[in-house]
């Protein structure tokens, strides 16, 4: 691999240093357009900014006229800062604080996805105090198997997310009590992430339709059915999912309800269009292992350490020989879990070589940390073969 998004990787490292994230903005926008085409205007797309909230990515998605799904007021602020309007913002998340909810209700954001009866009471109280009406949706937990890594499964009843139908009588009571200040708009789901088989989502939709209808027949407005995110990407380089088929299945299931359909995709819009590049500091060959030790690792890309995730890796530049050697590609962090790729056959590597880690556009930088007091990598955005980087790290205003 020499270039990414039409630009030489080594020239970017020369200019910006190592390690760096590089994003192909035009392809990210292309992914939004493909999803819009698949849904044919029948579904309102809200980008889950937790996947990657770089301001230039958010700005480009704003131009595509999609909304956002946020899980903290920090994420909502990042979206507001680039020009998203409160009416474009869904506020999800299991632990929304009073401070966060006050902001959301004051700004009259599009929809607060409620995760517990206590949260609904808190919203009712705050809305009453502010003399506002909050738009809410109930996040249901349909107890389905989404077939993904246990750490990113959210739709089992053992998971902390959403509410099963046993909560409904209590929720109805709270709605009645705060009738002037709570407007129940719909239901919402998110059963898991990196789903390579979407039967879990379809199952969840089918199980939640009776809840939607029941609430509708009780006189609530019930305008929206939010199917969450979760569509996976092929980290192994295989064929991506058939989005048209998925869109048709979802729309066919939900059309009879006569409601608006919302979705919250994250990974699929950005994941494949980013790489993390690091430089090999040392090659250490023992009788047992060949280690290629990088200047980047689990602090910058946590997915392999946290979910045993597989990311393809390539040597940057010209490969002269077909010979391959077995390496463990590891990072600088003082933990044995700091392995980005175990037992990988790669061309012969040397100190100073660059390694590109693929599919790092989602949940890469957004999950990065300062662990061991290493600096965060710079993020380079490429559009029309031109590279841009921000002068300062992007942080929500309220943090400062
Ligand atoms: N909506 C809600 C309520 C969510 O919790 C999530 C992701 C999404 C939408 C977007 O899901 P996506 O389309 O990106 O699958 N760090 C993990 C993924 C965690 C996802 C958490 N929730 C990873 O690196 O695989």
mmCIF file of C-alpha atoms and ligand atoms in Angstrom, residues 46-51 69-71 92-93 113 115 139 151-152 154 161 188-190 192-195 226 228-232 235 263-269 302-303 306-307 309 311 362-364 366-367, ligand 1:
data_model
loop_
_atom_site.group_PDB
_atom_site.id
_atom_site.type_symbol
_atom_site.label_atom_id
_atom_site.label_comp_id
_atom_site.label_asym_id
_atom_site.label_seq_id
_atom_site.Cartn_x
_atom_site.Cartn_y
_atom_site.Cartn_z
ATOM 1 C CA UNK A 46 -28.935 10.026 11.963
ATOM 2 C CA UNK A 47 -25.186 9.493 12.016
ATOM 3 C CA UNK A 48 -24.037 8.042 15.371
ATOM 4 C CA UNK A 49 -21.237 10.509 16.040
ATOM 5 C CA UNK A 50 -19.597 8.259 18.632
ATOM 6 C CA UNK A 51 -18.005 6.422 15.704
ATOM 7 C CA UNK A 69 -27.462 10.456 17.051
ATOM 8 C CA UNK A 70 -25.537 11.521 20.147
ATOM 9 C CA UNK A 71 -24.959 9.811 23.500
ATOM 10 C CA UNK A 92 -29.508 8.508 23.303
ATOM 11 C CA UNK A 93 -27.492 7.058 26.180
ATOM 12 C CA UNK A 113 -34.364 8.115 23.705
ATOM 13 C CA UNK A 115 -33.735 4.113 28.834
ATOM 14 C CA UNK A 139 -35.815 2.453 23.983
ATOM 15 C CA UNK A 151 -19.188 -6.426 24.516
ATOM 16 C CA UNK A 152 -21.125 -4.767 21.701
ATOM 17 C CA UNK A 154 -27.080 -4.500 23.601
ATOM 18 C CA UNK A 161 -29.818 -0.993 27.636
ATOM 19 C CA UNK A 188 -36.345 3.080 19.507
ATOM 20 C CA UNK A 189 -34.052 0.061 19.308
ATOM 21 C CA UNK A 190 -30.361 -0.664 19.068
ATOM 22 C CA UNK A 192 -25.848 -4.407 18.845
ATOM 23 C CA UNK A 193 -23.001 -3.235 16.688
ATOM 24 C CA UNK A 194 -20.862 -4.764 13.929
ATOM 25 C CA UNK A 195 -23.752 -7.005 12.859
ATOM 26 C CA UNK A 226 -36.106 4.217 15.328
ATOM 27 C CA UNK A 228 -30.860 2.108 15.731
ATOM 28 C CA UNK A 229 -27.551 1.397 14.034
ATOM 29 C CA UNK A 230 -25.447 -1.720 13.950
ATOM 30 C CA UNK A 231 -24.721 -2.531 10.313
ATOM 31 C CA UNK A 232 -21.322 -4.210 10.213
ATOM 32 C CA UNK A 235 -12.953 -6.084 8.401
ATOM 33 C CA UNK A 263 -31.941 4.951 11.831
ATOM 34 C CA UNK A 264 -28.649 5.637 13.657
ATOM 35 C CA UNK A 265 -25.744 4.177 11.646
ATOM 36 C CA UNK A 266 -22.186 4.880 12.777
ATOM 37 C CA UNK A 267 -19.522 2.439 11.663
ATOM 38 C CA UNK A 268 -20.770 1.825 8.136
ATOM 39 C CA UNK A 269 -20.443 5.497 7.188
ATOM 40 C CA UNK A 302 -8.498 -0.056 21.274
ATOM 41 C CA UNK A 303 -10.603 -2.469 19.225
ATOM 42 C CA UNK A 306 -10.980 -4.809 23.798
ATOM 43 C CA UNK A 307 -12.931 -6.991 21.369
ATOM 44 C CA UNK A 309 -11.058 -7.331 16.708
ATOM 45 C CA UNK A 311 -7.851 -5.180 11.421
ATOM 46 C CA UNK A 362 -14.866 4.202 13.203
ATOM 47 C CA UNK A 363 -14.260 3.759 16.938
ATOM 48 C CA UNK A 364 -10.563 4.492 16.455
ATOM 49 C CA UNK A 366 -13.076 8.405 19.245
ATOM 50 C CA UNK A 367 -11.988 5.693 21.717
HETATM 51 N N1 LIG B 1 -27.269 3.914 18.227
HETATM 52 C C1 LIG B 1 -26.952 3.585 19.496
HETATM 53 C C2 LIG B 1 -27.928 3.817 20.564
HETATM 54 C C3 LIG B 1 -25.705 3.007 19.774
HETATM 55 O O1 LIG B 1 -25.405 2.663 21.030
HETATM 56 C C4 LIG B 1 -24.775 2.793 18.719
HETATM 57 C C5 LIG B 1 -23.471 2.191 18.989
HETATM 58 C C6 LIG B 1 -25.139 3.182 17.426
HETATM 59 C C7 LIG B 1 -26.403 3.732 17.221
HETATM 60 C C8 LIG B 1 -24.233 3.035 16.248
HETATM 61 O O2 LIG B 1 -23.887 1.717 16.003
HETATM 62 P P1 LIG B 1 -23.047 1.302 14.691
HETATM 63 O O3 LIG B 1 -23.904 1.598 13.480
HETATM 64 O O4 LIG B 1 -21.793 2.084 14.657
HETATM 65 O O5 LIG B 1 -22.819 -0.131 14.882
HETATM 66 N N2 LIG B 1 -16.777 0.491 20.108
HETATM 67 C C9 LIG B 1 -17.430 -0.618 19.447
HETATM 68 C C10 LIG B 1 -18.797 -0.264 18.957
HETATM 69 C C11 LIG B 1 -19.708 0.233 20.054
HETATM 70 C C12 LIG B 1 -21.047 0.693 19.533
HETATM 71 C C13 LIG B 1 -21.837 1.330 20.586
HETATM 72 N N3 LIG B 1 -23.106 1.801 20.157
HETATM 73 C C14 LIG B 1 -16.536 -1.112 18.328
HETATM 74 O O6 LIG B 1 -15.451 -0.555 18.126
HETATM 75 O O7 LIG B 1 -16.846 -2.099 17.658
#
